[in-house]
Amino acid sequence: MANILVVDDEPNIVLSLEFLMEQAGYKVTTAEDGEQALACVESTTPDLILLDISLPGISGFDVLEQLRAQATTERLPIIMLTAHGREVEREKGMAMGADDYITKPFSTQALVEKVRQLIGEEAS
Amino acid sequence: MNRRGLPKRQRLIGLWLLLSGISFLGGAIFAALLDAQLAPQGWQRWVLWLGSFSGGATIFLVGLLLERMLFTPLRHLQVQLARLVANPDARDEHPPEGWLKGLGPDLRRVHESWQADRSRLATAHTEGARSAARIRQELETLLQVLETPLLLCDQHRRVMLFNQAAEDFFHDQDGLGLGKRLEALVPSPSLQQAMSQLPQDGSPRELLAPCDQRWLKILLRRVPGSEGETLLTFTDATASWSNEMGVRADLAAMLTPLRQHTASLISAADALIQLRQQGDRSAGLCERLEGVIQSEGTTLGDNVARIGQLLDDMQHQGERLSPMWSNDFWQALDERLDPEHRLITPIGMPAWFKGDAPALIALMASLIQHLSAYLPESGFEGEVCLGNKRVYLDFIWKGDPLPERELAEWHRQRLEVLPLSPTVADVLRQHASDTWSLADEGSGYSRIRLPLPATERVGAPREAMPPRPEFHDFGIADLPHPDEALANRALRSLEVVAFDTETTGLELRRGDTVISVGACRVVNARLLASETFDYKVDPKRPIPAASTAIHGLTDADVAGAPPLDIILNRFRQYVGDAVLLAHNASFDMLAISHHGVDFDLPVLDTLLISRALDEAIDGHDLDSLAVRYHLAFPPGTRHTALGDARVTAELWLALLPRLEARGIDTLEKLLALQANAFDKADGSA
């Protein structure tokens, strides 16, 4: 079973995301901030990360940069999730190596589709 | 002096030769008759013949004497007087000779005292006007540095003054010029109406008028205590207008659906909760309520996304963001960073972008200061890359990209030099922007990227022009009303456009055509230095070498120039309501006719005017007249269209006092004089 790491400091959205991903047949780990997320990646090596940008402490962009800098996580699928909907931020995320960028609010259906697609790509 | 003056020289010479001839012939016949009847011998015969010829010989010799001693000196005196009237500084080339020699001292005296009077007048004028000039200069400087486009019009809506900002503001329109009507610049009936109804007390009126592709906000007020003069200032209201009517209106309109959908969502959720609390298990209702929550949630999401987009757009159209040319930006930034050394080398293609220049410069200075530990001291390259809707301002250096953590920390930095000390993140938000650092793959270089809104402008900015030598002429207000019969206008007050054309050859009726049009403007008997018209024309046929030898224009010089009909349209616009002036105007008028542009204006011809003034003097070509009237022109400018137009204009100014001295002081009288000369020239041709 594929493992998904959800990094978000907003418990309401984490609750729904966790439920939705499990319903879609994935194992879900959660992290509340960037430090915790990096530690989680060390210990569990997820198959995909849903990463919020505005996190307490180090930002999602920072986490993304650090993960992309390590050989083991260089190609790990990462979807940026954010309430910052500005186009320039989407561009920044993509420029820094995110696989996709989804702004809140989002359609859960589309998110699940995107996750399936990225993990499927990874598996094939 | 009578305008007709001496009888025409040739006629006089003819008469004289005829008289001498007849007398000789008569003498010969008379002598032959006497000789036959009297048959004198020896010295008597000699006396008879000599006596008979003496009449003819006397007439011939007296004529010769008169020509030498009276007529030639008179002609020279005439030339000399013409020179002196046109220009008191002209040299005494022909001191009176023959029987007029006695006039020499008198003439010299008149000449010298005129020179002395003139220089005394000039000195008095200079001294008297010095303080006025200083005040005027200060006011001019003030007007020219004023960033508000400003125009002053007289009561007939003719432009008397405009500043540099106005020239920049209207730089892609041809209608701005001293003496030109305001309608040529802003053809809006509402503006004309507003100007005619302005209150006399100077209180301002505001007006929104379309002009070209823009909406202009025009503030106009009558200048109190003037003769109906109006001061106008302009603002480009297009951006704020479209902001008000566009994004802001859209944004306001978003609120209602947002309220509706939120209300539906909350009430549906409440209903669902109550349903569960009551333990009501009617699955159908639950399902419908859940459906409502789901669909309203999705709609809300869409609306919020749309609002985000609108806010983004609004920031891009922000009024504080103005167009900037990247080269100017790099230079300004470089001067700010380190005035002594050049730190930034601009590379790539320069481009336009929108930004708040002082804020961006403060931002960049803070970047270099704050992240100096990561950035090289040796300097950067600055490159502008074009994206779809954005322009990327990139700083490039040899080394590693900046860590995101450091950038995030920098974003929290306050920019103390800016009002209200915004953070870097605030300034970035103002520009709907963000920054990130990335490595240029495999080259060892990295860059920090700052996306900024692009503008639609293309091409480098106009080169900074030297300040205009003339940007106002208050004498324009004294010109007669343009609708009054032109005929009664004083010559001195005429607005005259002197023009000249260069052509592929002289046979205009056999296919030769224009390759260059030059013109300059005379207002209130002043030649305006910068109000010129100078265009080359593609003749669509090769230029013969013989013509190139005259005007110096080759096929390569005119390649790519606009065709004649376009230039003539522009020229017509340039001429406006002025009177046309040319030397040998019939040639130039023929050159510009039959191209669909109507030049139905009075035409003055310096060749005809000069002939009419000095019937007895030979040499009325432009070169001879330039020498005669001591006209100065920079070397190399003769035989170019603009150069000849200028000489023609100066010639006109030299002829003006002579015309006035003869009572020819209105356009009507001058046209009559000119027509008279034309008839004669035509008759003798």
GROMACS .gro file of N, CA, C and O in nm, chain A residues 35 53 57-66 83-96 103-109, chain B residues 294 297-298 300-302 304-305 309 312 315 389-390 392 402-405 407-408 411 428-429 431-438 449 451:
model
  264
   35GLU      N    1   0.976   2.090   1.008
   35GLU     CA    2   1.075   2.007   1.078
   35GLU      C    3   1.024   1.863   1.089
   35GLU      O    4   1.094   1.767   1.056
   53ILE      N    5   0.225   2.525   0.195
   53ILE     CA    6   0.337   2.620   0.186
   53ILE      C    7   0.356   2.698   0.315
   53ILE      O    8   0.465   2.705   0.370
   57GLY      N    9   0.733   2.791   1.143
   57GLY     CA   10   0.875   2.760   1.130
   57GLY      C   11   0.918   2.765   0.986
   57GLY      O   12   0.889   2.861   0.916
   58ILE      N   13   0.986   2.660   0.939
   58ILE     CA   14   1.034   2.665   0.801
   58ILE      C   15   0.919   2.644   0.704
   58ILE      O   16   0.825   2.570   0.731
   59SER      N   17   0.926   2.715   0.593
   59SER     CA   18   0.813   2.714   0.499
   59SER      C   19   0.814   2.590   0.411
   59SER      O   20   0.912   2.516   0.405
   60GLY      N   21   0.700   2.569   0.344
   60GLY     CA   22   0.689   2.457   0.252
   60GLY      C   23   0.791   2.464   0.141
   60GLY      O   24   0.847   2.363   0.098
   61PHE      N   25   0.819   2.587   0.093
   61PHE     CA   26   0.920   2.603  -0.012
   61PHE      C   27   1.057   2.555   0.037
   61PHE      O   28   1.132   2.491  -0.037
   62ASP      N   29   1.085   2.584   0.164
   62ASP     CA   30   1.212   2.544   0.224
   62ASP      C   31   1.222   2.391   0.229
   62ASP      O   32   1.324   2.331   0.191
   63VAL      N   33   1.112   2.329   0.276
   63VAL     CA   34   1.109   2.182   0.282
   63VAL      C   35   1.131   2.124   0.142
   63VAL      O   36   1.213   2.034   0.122
   64LEU      N   37   1.060   2.183   0.046
   64LEU     CA   38   1.072   2.137  -0.093
   64LEU      C   39   1.218   2.146  -0.139
   64LEU      O   40   1.273   2.051  -0.196
   65GLU      N   41   1.279   2.258  -0.112
   65GLU     CA   42   1.417   2.280  -0.155
   65GLU      C   43   1.510   2.176  -0.092
   65GLU      O   44   1.594   2.116  -0.161
   66GLN      N   45   1.490   2.150   0.038
   66GLN     CA   46   1.578   2.054   0.107
   66GLN      C   47   1.559   1.913   0.054
   66GLN      O   48   1.655   1.837   0.038
   83ALA      N   49  -0.315   2.789   0.041
   83ALA     CA   50  -0.424   2.886   0.036
   83ALA      C   51  -0.376   3.013  -0.036
   83ALA      O   52  -0.454   3.103  -0.062
   84HIS      N   53  -0.246   3.021  -0.065
   84HIS     CA   54  -0.194   3.133  -0.144
   84HIS      C   55  -0.219   3.103  -0.290
   84HIS      O   56  -0.152   3.018  -0.347
   85GLY      N   57  -0.317   3.171  -0.345
   85GLY     CA   58  -0.355   3.133  -0.481
   85GLY      C   59  -0.286   3.214  -0.588
   85GLY      O   60  -0.322   3.207  -0.704
   86ARG      N   61  -0.188   3.297  -0.552
   86ARG     CA   62  -0.132   3.385  -0.653
   86ARG      C   63  -0.051   3.307  -0.755
   86ARG      O   64   0.020   3.213  -0.723
   87GLU      N   65  -0.067   3.351  -0.877
   87GLU     CA   66  -0.007   3.276  -0.985
   87GLU      C   67   0.144   3.270  -0.973
   87GLU      O   68   0.207   3.172  -1.009
   88VAL      N   69   0.203   3.377  -0.919
   88VAL     CA   70   0.348   3.381  -0.912
   88VAL      C   71   0.399   3.275  -0.813
   88VAL      O   72   0.507   3.220  -0.830
   89GLU      N   73   0.316   3.242  -0.712
   89GLU     CA   74   0.359   3.139  -0.616
   89GLU      C   75   0.354   3.001  -0.678
   89GLU      O   76   0.439   2.916  -0.653
   90ARG      N   77   0.253   2.982  -0.759
   90ARG     CA   78   0.245   2.855  -0.832
   90ARG      C   79   0.372   2.839  -0.916
   90ARG      O   80   0.435   2.734  -0.918
   91GLU      N   81   0.409   2.949  -0.981
   91GLU     CA   82   0.526   2.946  -1.067
   91GLU      C   83   0.652   2.916  -0.987
   91GLU      O   84   0.739   2.840  -1.030
   92LYS      N   85   0.659   2.978  -0.869
   92LYS     CA   86   0.776   2.956  -0.785
   92LYS      C   87   0.784   2.809  -0.744
   92LYS      O   88   0.890   2.747  -0.752
   93GLY      N   89   0.669   2.752  -0.701
   93GLY     CA   90   0.665   2.611  -0.661
   93GLY      C   91   0.711   2.519  -0.773
   93GLY      O   92   0.795   2.430  -0.754
   94MET      N   93   0.659   2.545  -0.894
   94MET     CA   94   0.695   2.460  -1.008
   94MET      C   95   0.844   2.478  -1.040
   94MET      O   96   0.913   2.383  -1.074
   95ALA      N   97   0.891   2.604  -1.030
   95ALA     CA   98   1.031   2.631  -1.060
   95ALA      C   99   1.123   2.560  -0.962
   95ALA      O  100   1.234   2.520  -0.996
   96MET      N  101   1.073   2.543  -0.838
   96MET     CA  102   1.159   2.479  -0.738
   96MET      C  103   1.148   2.328  -0.740
   96MET      O  104   1.211   2.259  -0.660
  103THR      N  105  -0.431   2.491  -0.536
  103THR     CA  106  -0.469   2.599  -0.445
  103THR      C  107  -0.597   2.563  -0.370
  103THR      O  108  -0.686   2.498  -0.424
  104LYS      N  109  -0.603   2.606  -0.244
  104LYS     CA  110  -0.723   2.585  -0.163
  104LYS      C  111  -0.821   2.698  -0.191
  104LYS      O  112  -0.778   2.812  -0.203
  105PRO      N  113  -0.951   2.675  -0.197
  105PRO     CA  114  -1.012   2.543  -0.187
  105PRO      C  115  -0.995   2.463  -0.316
  105PRO      O  116  -0.983   2.522  -0.422
  106PHE      N  117  -0.996   2.332  -0.301
  106PHE     CA  118  -0.976   2.249  -0.419
  106PHE      C  119  -1.083   2.142  -0.425
  106PHE      O  120  -1.151   2.115  -0.326
  107SER      N  121  -1.098   2.082  -0.539
  107SER     CA  122  -1.193   1.972  -0.552
  107SER      C  123  -1.122   1.843  -0.509
  107SER      O  124  -1.016   1.810  -0.560
  108THR      N  125  -1.183   1.775  -0.410
  108THR     CA  126  -1.120   1.652  -0.358
  108THR      C  127  -1.106   1.549  -0.468
  108THR      O  128  -1.006   1.478  -0.477
  109GLN      N  129  -1.207   1.546  -0.553
  109GLN     CA  130  -1.205   1.451  -0.665
  109GLN      C  131  -1.077   1.471  -0.747
  109GLN      O  132  -1.004   1.376  -0.776
  418GLN      N  133  -2.221   2.014  -0.082
  418GLN     CA  134  -2.115   1.983  -0.178
  418GLN      C  135  -2.113   2.085  -0.294
  418GLN      O  136  -2.009   2.142  -0.327
  421GLY      N  137  -2.029   2.438  -0.176
  421GLY     CA  138  -1.886   2.442  -0.143
  421GLY      C  139  -1.801   2.460  -0.269
  421GLY      O  140  -1.711   2.543  -0.274
  422THR      N  141  -1.835   2.380  -0.370
  422THR     CA  142  -1.760   2.388  -0.496
  422THR      C  143  -1.774   2.527  -0.558
  422THR      O  144  -1.677   2.588  -0.601
  424LEU      N  145  -1.848   2.806  -0.408
  424LEU     CA  146  -1.772   2.902  -0.327
  424LEU      C  147  -1.624   2.899  -0.365
  424LEU      O  148  -1.560   3.001  -0.381
  425GLY      N  149  -1.574   2.776  -0.377
  425GLY     CA  150  -1.433   2.758  -0.414
  425GLY      C  151  -1.402   2.828  -0.544
  425GLY      O  152  -1.304   2.902  -0.555
  426ASP      N  153  -1.491   2.810  -0.643
  426ASP     CA  154  -1.470   2.874  -0.774
  426ASP      C  155  -1.469   3.025  -0.760
  426ASP      O  156  -1.386   3.094  -0.820
  428VAL      N  157  -1.403   3.207  -0.497
  428VAL     CA  158  -1.284   3.256  -0.426
  428VAL      C  159  -1.164   3.258  -0.522
  428VAL      O  160  -1.086   3.353  -0.523
  429ALA      N  161  -1.155   3.154  -0.603
  429ALA     CA  162  -1.045   3.150  -0.701
  429ALA      C  163  -1.054   3.269  -0.795
  429ALA      O  164  -0.954   3.333  -0.829
  433GLN      N  165  -0.796   3.583  -0.864
  433GLN     CA  166  -0.749   3.623  -0.997
  433GLN      C  167  -0.766   3.775  -1.018
  433GLN      O  168  -0.678   3.844  -1.066
  436ASP      N  169  -0.520   3.972  -0.823
  436ASP     CA  170  -0.391   3.963  -0.893
  436ASP      C  171  -0.386   4.066  -1.007
  436ASP      O  172  -0.290   4.141  -1.020
  439GLN      N  173  -0.356   4.418  -0.888
  439GLN     CA  174  -0.220   4.454  -0.849
  439GLN      C  175  -0.134   4.485  -0.972
  439GLN      O  176  -0.053   4.574  -0.970
  513LYS      N  177   0.302   3.648  -1.932
  513LYS     CA  178   0.238   3.772  -1.888
  513LYS      C  179   0.334   3.854  -1.803
  513LYS      O  180   0.303   3.961  -1.759
  514ARG      N  181   0.452   3.793  -1.779
  514ARG     CA  182   0.544   3.856  -1.686
  514ARG      C  183   0.681   3.878  -1.749
  514ARG      O  184   0.716   3.816  -1.848
  516TYR      N  185   1.083   3.869  -1.620
  516TYR     CA  186   1.163   3.825  -1.506
  516TYR      C  187   1.290   3.908  -1.496
  516TYR      O  188   1.369   3.914  -1.589
  526LEU      N  189   2.069   3.088  -0.375
  526LEU     CA  190   2.046   3.129  -0.238
  526LEU      C  191   1.951   3.030  -0.171
  526LEU      O  192   1.853   2.990  -0.232
  527PRO      N  193   1.978   2.992  -0.044
  527PRO     CA  194   1.886   2.900   0.024
  527PRO      C  195   1.751   2.969   0.048
  527PRO      O  196   1.747   3.088   0.080
  528GLU      N  197   1.643   2.893   0.033
  528GLU     CA  198   1.508   2.945   0.051
  528GLU      C  199   1.489   3.004   0.191
  528GLU      O  200   1.422   3.104   0.210
  529ARG      N  201   1.556   2.941   0.288
  529ARG     CA  202   1.542   2.985   0.427
  529ARG      C  203   1.589   3.131   0.441
  529ARG      O  204   1.525   3.213   0.505
  531LEU      N  205   1.609   3.350   0.196
  531LEU     CA  206   1.517   3.438   0.123
  531LEU      C  207   1.394   3.467   0.209
  531LEU      O  208   1.347   3.581   0.215
  532ALA      N  209   1.344   3.361   0.279
  532ALA     CA  210   1.226   3.378   0.363
  532ALA      C  211   1.255   3.478   0.474
  532ALA      O  212   1.172   3.561   0.509
  535HIS      N  213   1.254   3.823   0.334
  535HIS     CA  214   1.118   3.873   0.310
  535HIS      C  215   1.060   3.944   0.431
  535HIS      O  216   0.973   4.028   0.418
  552LEU      N  217   0.686   4.301  -0.241
  552LEU     CA  218   0.666   4.195  -0.340
  552LEU      C  219   0.517   4.178  -0.368
  552LEU      O  220   0.475   4.163  -0.482
  553ARG      N  221   0.436   4.184  -0.261
  553ARG     CA  222   0.292   4.168  -0.279
  553ARG      C  223   0.236   4.282  -0.363
  553ARG      O  224   0.151   4.262  -0.448
  555HIS      N  225   0.369   4.420  -0.599
  555HIS     CA  226   0.398   4.392  -0.740
  555HIS      C  227   0.342   4.257  -0.782
  555HIS      O  228   0.377   4.207  -0.888
  556ALA      N  229   0.256   4.194  -0.696
  556ALA     CA  230   0.204   4.059  -0.721
  556ALA      C  231   0.320   3.966  -0.753
  556ALA      O  232   0.314   3.889  -0.849
  557SER      N  233   0.426   3.978  -0.677
  557SER     CA  234   0.547   3.905  -0.713
  557SER      C  235   0.601   3.823  -0.595
  557SER      O  236   0.545   3.824  -0.485
  558ASP      N  237   0.706   3.751  -0.619
  558ASP     CA  238   0.775   3.671  -0.520
  558ASP      C  239   0.917   3.654  -0.572
  558ASP      O  240   0.945   3.695  -0.685
  559THR      N  241   1.004   3.597  -0.493
  559THR     CA  242   1.139   3.573  -0.546
  559THR      C  243   1.178   3.429  -0.522
  559THR      O  244   1.131   3.368  -0.426
  560TRP      N  245   1.259   3.379  -0.607
  560TRP     CA  246   1.321   3.250  -0.582
  560TRP      C  247   1.456   3.244  -0.652
  560TRP      O  248   1.484   3.324  -0.740
  561SER      N  249   1.534   3.148  -0.605
  561SER     CA  250   1.669   3.138  -0.657
  561SER      C  251   1.683   3.005  -0.728
  561SER      O  252   1.626   2.905  -0.685
  562LEU      N  253   1.751   3.004  -0.840
  562LEU     CA  254   1.769   2.877  -0.911
  562LEU      C  255   1.905   2.873  -0.979
  562LEU      O  256   1.967   2.978  -1.003
  573ARG      N  257   1.544   3.535  -0.904
  573ARG     CA  258   1.445   3.577  -1.003
  573ARG      C  259   1.335   3.659  -0.938
  573ARG      O  260   1.284   3.621  -0.833
  575PRO      N  261   0.981   3.809  -1.064
  575PRO     CA  262   0.885   3.830  -1.174
  575PRO      C  263   0.811   3.962  -1.154
  575PRO      O  264   0.774   3.996  -1.042
   0.00000   0.00000   0.00000
